[in-house]
Structure formats: C-alpha cells, structure tokens
Short mmCIF file of C-alpha atoms in Angstrom, two decimals:
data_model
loop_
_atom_site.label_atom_id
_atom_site.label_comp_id
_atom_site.label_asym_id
_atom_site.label_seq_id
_atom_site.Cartn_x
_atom_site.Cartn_y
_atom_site.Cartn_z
CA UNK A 27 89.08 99.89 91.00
CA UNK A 28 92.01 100.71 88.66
CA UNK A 29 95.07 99.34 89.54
CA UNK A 30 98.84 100.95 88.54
CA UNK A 31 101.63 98.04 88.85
CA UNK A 32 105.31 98.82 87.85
CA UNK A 33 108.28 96.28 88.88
CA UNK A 34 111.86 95.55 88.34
CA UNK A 35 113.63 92.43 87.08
CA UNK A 36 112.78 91.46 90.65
CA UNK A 37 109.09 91.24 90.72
CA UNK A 38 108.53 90.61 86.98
CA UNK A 39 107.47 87.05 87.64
CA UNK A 40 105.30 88.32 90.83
CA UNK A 41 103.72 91.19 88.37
CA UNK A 42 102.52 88.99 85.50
CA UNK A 43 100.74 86.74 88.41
CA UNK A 44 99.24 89.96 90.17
CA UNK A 45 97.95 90.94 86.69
CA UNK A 46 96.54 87.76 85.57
CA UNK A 47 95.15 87.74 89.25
CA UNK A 48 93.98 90.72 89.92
CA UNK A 49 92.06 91.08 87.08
CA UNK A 50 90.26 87.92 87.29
CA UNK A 51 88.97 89.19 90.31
CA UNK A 52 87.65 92.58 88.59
CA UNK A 53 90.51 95.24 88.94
CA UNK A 54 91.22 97.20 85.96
CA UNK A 55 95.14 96.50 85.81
CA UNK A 56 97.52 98.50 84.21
CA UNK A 57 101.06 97.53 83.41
CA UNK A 58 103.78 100.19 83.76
CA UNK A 59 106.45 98.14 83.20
CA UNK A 60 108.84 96.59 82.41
CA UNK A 61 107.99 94.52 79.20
CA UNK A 62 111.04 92.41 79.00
CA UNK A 63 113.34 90.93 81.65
CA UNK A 64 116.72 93.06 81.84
CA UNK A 65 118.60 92.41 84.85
CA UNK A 66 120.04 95.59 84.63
CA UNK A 67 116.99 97.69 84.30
CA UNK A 68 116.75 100.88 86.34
CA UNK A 69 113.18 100.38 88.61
CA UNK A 70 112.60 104.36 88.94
CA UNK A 71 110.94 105.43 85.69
CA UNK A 72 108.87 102.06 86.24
CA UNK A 73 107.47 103.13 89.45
CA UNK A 74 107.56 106.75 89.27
CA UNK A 75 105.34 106.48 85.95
CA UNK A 76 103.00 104.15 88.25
CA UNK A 77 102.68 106.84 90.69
CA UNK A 78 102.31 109.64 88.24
CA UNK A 79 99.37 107.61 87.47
CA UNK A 80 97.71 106.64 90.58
CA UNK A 81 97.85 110.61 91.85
CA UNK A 82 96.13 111.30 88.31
CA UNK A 83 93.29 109.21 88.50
CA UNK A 84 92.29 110.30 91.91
CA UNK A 85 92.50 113.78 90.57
CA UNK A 86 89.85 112.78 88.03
CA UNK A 87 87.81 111.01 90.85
CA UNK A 88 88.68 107.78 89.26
CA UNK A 89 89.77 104.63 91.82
CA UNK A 90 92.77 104.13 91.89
CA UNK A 91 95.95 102.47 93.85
CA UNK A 92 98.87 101.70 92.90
CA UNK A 93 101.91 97.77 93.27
CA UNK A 94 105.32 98.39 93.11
CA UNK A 95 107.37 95.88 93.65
CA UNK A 96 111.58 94.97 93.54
CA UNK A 97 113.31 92.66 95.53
CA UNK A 98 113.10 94.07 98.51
CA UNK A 99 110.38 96.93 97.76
CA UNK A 100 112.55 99.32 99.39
CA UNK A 101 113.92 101.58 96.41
CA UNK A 102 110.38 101.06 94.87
CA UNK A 103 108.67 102.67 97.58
CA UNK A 104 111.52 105.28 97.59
CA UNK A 105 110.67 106.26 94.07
CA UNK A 106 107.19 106.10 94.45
CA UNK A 107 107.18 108.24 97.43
CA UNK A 108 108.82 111.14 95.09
CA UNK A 109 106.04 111.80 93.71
CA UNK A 110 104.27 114.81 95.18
CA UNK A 111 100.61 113.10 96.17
CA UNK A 112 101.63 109.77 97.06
CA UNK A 113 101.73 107.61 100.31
CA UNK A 114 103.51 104.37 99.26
CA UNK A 115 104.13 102.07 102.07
CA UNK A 116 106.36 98.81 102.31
CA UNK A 117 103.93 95.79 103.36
CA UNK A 118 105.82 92.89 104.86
CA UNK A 119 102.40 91.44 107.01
CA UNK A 120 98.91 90.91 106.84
CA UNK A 121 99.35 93.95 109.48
CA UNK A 122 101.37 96.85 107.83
CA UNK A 123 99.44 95.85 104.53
CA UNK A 124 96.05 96.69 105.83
CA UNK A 125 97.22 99.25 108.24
CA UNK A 126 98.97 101.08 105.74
CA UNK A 127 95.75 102.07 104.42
CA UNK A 128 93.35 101.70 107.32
CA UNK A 129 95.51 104.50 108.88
CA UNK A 130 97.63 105.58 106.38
CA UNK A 131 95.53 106.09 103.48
CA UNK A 132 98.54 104.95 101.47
CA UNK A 133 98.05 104.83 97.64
CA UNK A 134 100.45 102.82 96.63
CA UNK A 135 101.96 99.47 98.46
CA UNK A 136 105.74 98.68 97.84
CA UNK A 137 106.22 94.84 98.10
CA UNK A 138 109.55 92.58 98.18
CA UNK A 139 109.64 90.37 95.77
CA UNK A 140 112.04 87.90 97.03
CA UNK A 141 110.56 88.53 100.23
CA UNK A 142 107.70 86.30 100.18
CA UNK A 143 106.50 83.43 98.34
CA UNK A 144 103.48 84.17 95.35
CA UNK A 145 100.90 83.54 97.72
CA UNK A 146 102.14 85.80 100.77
CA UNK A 147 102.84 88.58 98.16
CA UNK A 148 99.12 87.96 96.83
CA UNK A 149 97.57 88.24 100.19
CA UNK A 150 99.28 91.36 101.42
CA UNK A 151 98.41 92.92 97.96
CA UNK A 152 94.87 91.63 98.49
CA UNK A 153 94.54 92.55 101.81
CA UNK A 154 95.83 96.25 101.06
CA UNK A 155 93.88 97.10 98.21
CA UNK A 156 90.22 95.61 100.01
CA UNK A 157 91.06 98.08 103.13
CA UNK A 158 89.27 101.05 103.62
CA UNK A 159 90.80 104.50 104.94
CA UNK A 160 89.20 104.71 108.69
CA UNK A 161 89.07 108.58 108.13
CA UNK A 162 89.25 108.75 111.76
CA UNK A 163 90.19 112.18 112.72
CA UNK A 164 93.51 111.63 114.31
CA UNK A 165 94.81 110.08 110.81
CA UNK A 166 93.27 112.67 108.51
CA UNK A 167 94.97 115.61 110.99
CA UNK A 168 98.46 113.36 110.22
CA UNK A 169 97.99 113.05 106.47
CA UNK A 170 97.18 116.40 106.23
CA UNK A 171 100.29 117.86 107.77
CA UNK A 172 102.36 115.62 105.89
CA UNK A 173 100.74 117.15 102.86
CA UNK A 174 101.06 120.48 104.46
CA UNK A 175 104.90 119.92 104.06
CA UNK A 176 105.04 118.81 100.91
CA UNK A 177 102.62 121.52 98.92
CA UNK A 178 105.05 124.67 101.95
CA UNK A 179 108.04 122.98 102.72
CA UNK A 180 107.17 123.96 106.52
CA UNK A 181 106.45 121.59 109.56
CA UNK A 182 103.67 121.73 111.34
CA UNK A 183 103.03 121.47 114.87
#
C-alpha cells in the first residue's frame, strides 16, 4: 500500500518516525512535506498536496491512504477534507482510528501531534491503515450521498 504523509512544524518529528516506520513494515511512503522545520510554515499546501495524491492513486487503482498530521490534527483534516474525493477523519483512539475506516471508508487519517506520545500516534496510524471498509450497505448508502453533495451541491434524503 502507498502511503501520502504531509505535516506541519507540529508533527515533523512524528512524520520522520512514521516514515522510517512505516516503511520498514512494507508501505511505500511518500513525503509531502515539509523538508525543513519552520515554525511558521503554513500546513495547507502540505496536506492538500497529500490529498491531491491519495484521490489520484485510487483513480489509477493504485492503494493508497493518506497521514496528516499538526498539533492538534484539526486544521490538517480541514485541509485535507477540501479536496473533492477525500474522507479524512481525526483519530484520537484505537476506536475512531479503525472506525473511521471500518465505517467510514476514510482515506486519509488526521492525527494530533502533541496529542499523543510516538507510540499512541503509531498505533492509531497502524490500526487505521490495517482496517478494512465493512462495505456494509448502510455505510456505502452514507458515503454515497455525501459524494452525491459534493459532485451536485444538493442533499439527499
């Protein structure tokens, strides 16, 4: 499975140790950023760019989810969530991390990085990207009228 991570000056330290982590455990990572620590860096274009990516790569059939991560993982998820195609949900359990996809079928998972210690950050990310998408009926129905909105503009009933 590919992998999309983007951070802020937040989560940079939390990102290298997902990478490094991640990897050695057979995910193709891929870095969106940042490169250098700037406590005044602007977390959008970071995560945005990660999402961009994750919505691509299903489009070509390829694997894919995506990390953001901040200090709280709120504005990430924001940012991610702009991006026509995505589901990006803030984890903050073992719970809303594997729910978030089980039910979900989120795409990307928004994480606080002064949250939760290295370890609790690694599990939730773990434990989100190993769940699968029930595809129960009741959830697809859901995710498809919140696409419906976002491709019309119109609520469904």
């Amino acid at each position: 499975m590919r992998v999309h991570i983007a951070t802020d000056h937040a989560g940079m330290e939390l990102s290298a140790h997902l990478i490094t982590a991640l990897a050695a455990k057979g995910y193709d990572m891929v870095d969106h950023g940042p490169k250098a620590y700037d406590a005044e860096d602007d977390y959008p274009s970071f995560c945005i760019n990660a999402a961009l990516a994750v919505v691509a790569d299903q489009a070509a059939g390829v694997d894919a989810l995506g990390i953001v991560l901040g200090g709280s993982g709120n504005g990430e998820q924001i940012a991610a969530n702009k991006v026509k195609g995505v589901r990006a949900a803030l984890a903050w359990n073992l719970d809303t991390a594997k729910l978030a996809r089980e039910h979900n079928d989120a795409n990307v998972v928004a994480v606080g990085g002064r949250q939760h210690s290295v370890e609790e950050a690694t599990s939730l990310i773990e434990a989100f990207l190993a769940e699968p998408f029930s595809n129960a009926e009741r959830h697809v129905r859901r995710i498809g009228k919140i696409a419906a909105y976002e491709a019309t503009g119109e609520v469904a009933e």
